[in-house]
Amino acid sequence: RKQCMDIINFIKAKPEAAIFLEPVPYDTDPSLADYLTFVKKPMDLGTIEKNLQKGKFKDPDKFADDVRLVWQNAMAFNMEDSEVYAVAKKFEELFERKFKKLTKMMEAEGNKMKKDREQFVNILRGMDDNEKMGELVVMIQKNCPEAMEMKQGKEIVIQVGKIDVKTLEKLVKIAASE
């Protein structure tokens, strides 16, 4: 979410982004009366920012879909030789570059996290140090309680996939230490 907000803030900082920050006033501006003829789903950066803050995007691709819609709407409604069209095209290209970097970074983080999870599971399987195991369990309980499930008796099931990145990195460090 933070990386998506960074992209929005980067675009918002550009002076020419001002026209994309709020909804198009098609209902109050007579010159925009036919806007909905060309645009089926209005979208603007301000709405996207609010949706980001509220956590409404389930994944970065949904965020990207809405940002792309801002540029597509502007290009659908405005003539190709207009300034608005040109600015929308420029921001579309800028956004795609930024979003591509974001997705590559997320993919690399995902690969690292997968590797860390596998390493942690392998360490746990071979661990016979009850004190260290207890330390790990306490850390998981404290930082990611949703990753732990208590079974009957004293059995604990750890769902490694539910452990967040920072906690997992700490756990791997502790578990791998002698």
Short mmCIF file of C-alpha atoms in Angstrom, two decimals:
data_model
loop_
_atom_site.label_atom_id
_atom_site.label_comp_id
_atom_site.label_asym_id
_atom_site.label_seq_id
_atom_site.Cartn_x
_atom_site.Cartn_y
_atom_site.Cartn_z
CA ARG A 1 0.00 0.00 0.00
CA LYS A 2 2.83 2.40 0.85
CA GLN A 3 4.51 1.88 -2.51
CA CYS A 4 1.23 2.56 -4.31
CA MET A 5 0.78 5.74 -2.27
CA ASP A 6 4.33 6.76 -3.19
CA ILE A 7 3.43 6.51 -6.88
CA ILE A 8 0.28 8.62 -6.36
CA ASN A 9 2.24 11.24 -4.40
CA PHE A 10 4.93 11.35 -7.08
CA ILE A 11 2.32 12.06 -9.76
CA LYS A 12 0.38 14.49 -7.56
CA ALA A 13 3.57 16.53 -7.05
CA LYS A 14 3.63 17.38 -10.76
CA PRO A 15 1.85 20.70 -11.48
CA GLU A 16 0.08 19.31 -14.54
CA ALA A 17 -1.53 16.59 -12.38
CA ALA A 18 -3.95 19.14 -10.85
CA ILE A 19 -6.71 18.31 -13.37
CA PHE A 20 -6.66 14.65 -12.30
CA LEU A 21 -6.83 15.19 -8.53
CA GLU A 22 -10.60 15.53 -8.19
CA PRO A 23 -13.63 14.05 -9.93
CA VAL A 24 -14.56 15.64 -13.27
CA PRO A 25 -17.44 18.05 -12.47
CA TYR A 26 -19.66 16.77 -15.31
CA ASP A 27 -22.80 17.33 -13.24
CA THR A 28 -22.11 21.03 -12.57
CA ASP A 29 -20.18 22.17 -15.65
CA PRO A 30 -22.41 22.47 -18.75
CA SER A 31 -19.41 22.05 -21.07
CA LEU A 32 -18.97 18.52 -19.64
CA ALA A 33 -22.62 17.47 -19.98
CA ASP A 34 -21.76 14.65 -22.43
CA TYR A 35 -18.86 13.31 -20.31
CA LEU A 36 -20.69 10.12 -19.34
CA THR A 37 -21.30 9.38 -23.01
CA PHE A 38 -17.55 8.82 -23.40
CA VAL A 39 -16.67 7.71 -19.88
CA LYS A 40 -18.53 4.82 -18.26
CA LYS A 41 -16.65 4.78 -14.94
CA PRO A 42 -15.28 8.16 -13.80
CA MET A 43 -12.07 8.00 -11.74
CA ASP A 44 -9.57 10.50 -10.33
CA LEU A 45 -6.38 10.41 -8.28
CA GLY A 46 -8.05 11.87 -5.18
CA THR A 47 -10.56 9.03 -5.10
CA ILE A 48 -7.77 6.51 -5.61
CA GLU A 49 -5.79 8.07 -2.77
CA LYS A 50 -8.80 7.84 -0.43
CA ASN A 51 -9.38 4.22 -1.44
CA LEU A 52 -5.73 3.44 -0.73
CA GLN A 53 -5.95 5.05 2.70
CA LYS A 54 -9.09 3.02 3.48
CA GLY A 55 -7.44 -0.20 2.32
CA LYS A 56 -10.01 -0.79 -0.42
CA PHE A 57 -7.55 -2.24 -2.93
CA LYS A 58 -7.06 -5.97 -2.33
CA ASP A 59 -3.92 -6.03 -4.44
CA PRO A 60 -1.72 -3.63 -6.43
CA ASP A 61 -3.29 -4.69 -9.73
CA LYS A 62 -6.70 -3.32 -8.65
CA PHE A 63 -4.96 -0.05 -7.75
CA ALA A 64 -3.27 0.00 -11.17
CA ASP A 65 -6.60 -0.64 -12.92
CA ASP A 66 -8.07 2.49 -11.32
CA VAL A 67 -5.02 4.63 -12.10
CA ARG A 68 -5.09 3.46 -15.70
CA LEU A 69 -8.77 4.36 -15.81
CA VAL A 70 -7.93 8.00 -14.97
CA TRP A 71 -5.71 8.25 -18.06
CA GLN A 72 -8.03 6.21 -20.30
CA ASN A 73 -10.99 8.41 -19.35
CA ALA A 74 -9.06 11.59 -20.06
CA MET A 75 -7.96 10.29 -23.45
CA ALA A 76 -11.45 9.02 -24.29
CA PHE A 77 -13.11 12.36 -23.56
CA ASN A 78 -10.48 14.78 -24.88
CA MET A 79 -9.26 15.21 -28.44
CA GLU A 80 -5.93 13.62 -29.30
CA ASP A 81 -4.36 17.02 -30.04
CA SER A 82 -5.49 18.55 -26.72
CA GLU A 83 -3.23 19.37 -23.79
CA VAL A 84 -5.28 17.18 -21.43
CA TYR A 85 -4.86 14.18 -23.75
CA ALA A 86 -1.09 14.79 -24.01
CA VAL A 87 -0.71 15.10 -20.23
CA ALA A 88 -2.81 11.96 -19.66
CA LYS A 89 -0.64 10.06 -22.16
CA LYS A 90 2.53 11.30 -20.42
CA PHE A 91 1.22 10.25 -17.00
CA GLU A 92 0.09 6.91 -18.38
CA GLU A 93 3.64 6.18 -19.54
CA LEU A 94 5.14 7.49 -16.30
CA PHE A 95 2.75 5.40 -14.22
CA GLU A 96 3.48 2.22 -16.20
CA ARG A 97 7.24 2.67 -15.65
CA LYS A 98 6.77 3.24 -11.91
CA PHE A 99 4.28 0.38 -11.55
CA LYS A 100 6.56 -2.01 -13.45
CA LYS A 101 9.36 -1.23 -10.96
CA LEU A 102 6.94 -1.80 -8.10
CA THR A 103 5.79 -5.18 -9.42
CA LYS A 104 9.41 -6.30 -9.99
CA MET A 105 10.28 -5.25 -6.45
CA MET A 106 7.24 -7.07 -5.05
CA GLU A 107 8.14 -10.18 -7.03
CA ALA A 108 11.70 -10.09 -5.65
CA GLU A 109 10.36 -9.64 -2.11
CA GLY A 110 7.95 -12.53 -2.66
CA ASN A 111 10.77 -14.77 -3.84
CA LYS A 112 12.91 -13.81 -0.84
CA MET A 113 9.99 -14.40 1.51
CA LYS A 114 9.35 -17.82 -0.02
CA LYS A 115 13.01 -18.70 0.43
CA ASP A 116 12.97 -17.41 4.04
CA ARG A 117 9.84 -19.46 4.80
CA GLU A 118 11.40 -22.61 3.37
CA GLN A 119 14.60 -21.98 5.34
CA PHE A 120 12.63 -21.41 8.55
CA VAL A 121 10.58 -24.58 8.11
CA ASN A 122 13.73 -26.63 7.43
CA ILE A 123 15.44 -25.19 10.53
CA LEU A 124 12.37 -25.95 12.66
CA ARG A 125 12.22 -29.53 11.43
CA GLY A 126 15.79 -30.14 12.54
CA MET A 127 15.62 -28.17 15.78
CA ASP A 128 16.03 -29.98 19.07
CA ASP A 129 16.68 -26.93 21.28
CA ASN A 130 13.46 -26.56 23.29
CA GLU A 131 14.51 -23.23 24.77
CA LYS A 132 15.10 -21.70 21.34
CA MET A 133 11.87 -23.24 20.06
CA GLY A 134 10.05 -21.60 22.97
CA GLU A 135 11.63 -18.24 22.10
CA LEU A 136 10.42 -18.57 18.51
CA VAL A 137 6.90 -19.52 19.61
CA VAL A 138 6.71 -16.51 21.94
CA MET A 139 7.84 -14.20 19.13
CA ILE A 140 5.25 -15.60 16.74
CA GLN A 141 2.55 -15.38 19.42
CA LYS A 142 3.46 -11.74 20.10
CA ASN A 143 3.91 -10.52 16.50
CA CYS A 144 1.64 -12.78 14.43
CA PRO A 145 -0.93 -14.52 16.64
CA GLU A 146 -2.99 -15.38 13.55
CA ALA A 147 -0.13 -17.67 12.46
CA MET A 148 -0.53 -19.91 15.50
CA GLU A 149 -3.10 -22.52 16.24
CA MET A 150 -3.26 -24.45 19.49
CA LYS A 151 -4.27 -28.08 19.12
CA GLN A 152 -5.42 -30.39 21.89
CA GLY A 153 -2.82 -30.87 24.51
CA LYS A 154 0.44 -29.02 23.97
CA GLU A 155 0.61 -29.25 20.18
CA ILE A 156 1.08 -25.94 18.36
CA VAL A 157 0.56 -25.55 14.63
CA ILE A 158 2.49 -22.66 13.06
CA GLN A 159 1.16 -21.43 9.73
CA VAL A 160 4.37 -20.00 8.30
CA GLY A 161 2.51 -18.38 5.40
CA LYS A 162 0.76 -16.06 7.85
CA ILE A 163 3.98 -14.70 9.39
CA ASP A 164 4.80 -11.16 8.23
CA VAL A 165 8.11 -10.32 6.53
CA LYS A 166 9.86 -8.57 9.43
CA THR A 167 8.93 -11.23 11.96
CA LEU A 168 9.99 -14.00 9.58
CA GLU A 169 13.40 -12.38 9.07
CA LYS A 170 13.89 -12.15 12.86
CA LEU A 171 12.75 -15.74 13.33
CA VAL A 172 15.17 -17.05 10.68
CA LYS A 173 18.01 -15.14 12.32
CA ILE A 174 17.21 -16.52 15.77
CA ALA A 175 16.54 -20.04 14.53
CA ALA A 176 19.75 -20.16 12.48
CA SER A 177 21.95 -18.85 15.32
CA GLU A 178 23.92 -21.38 17.32
#
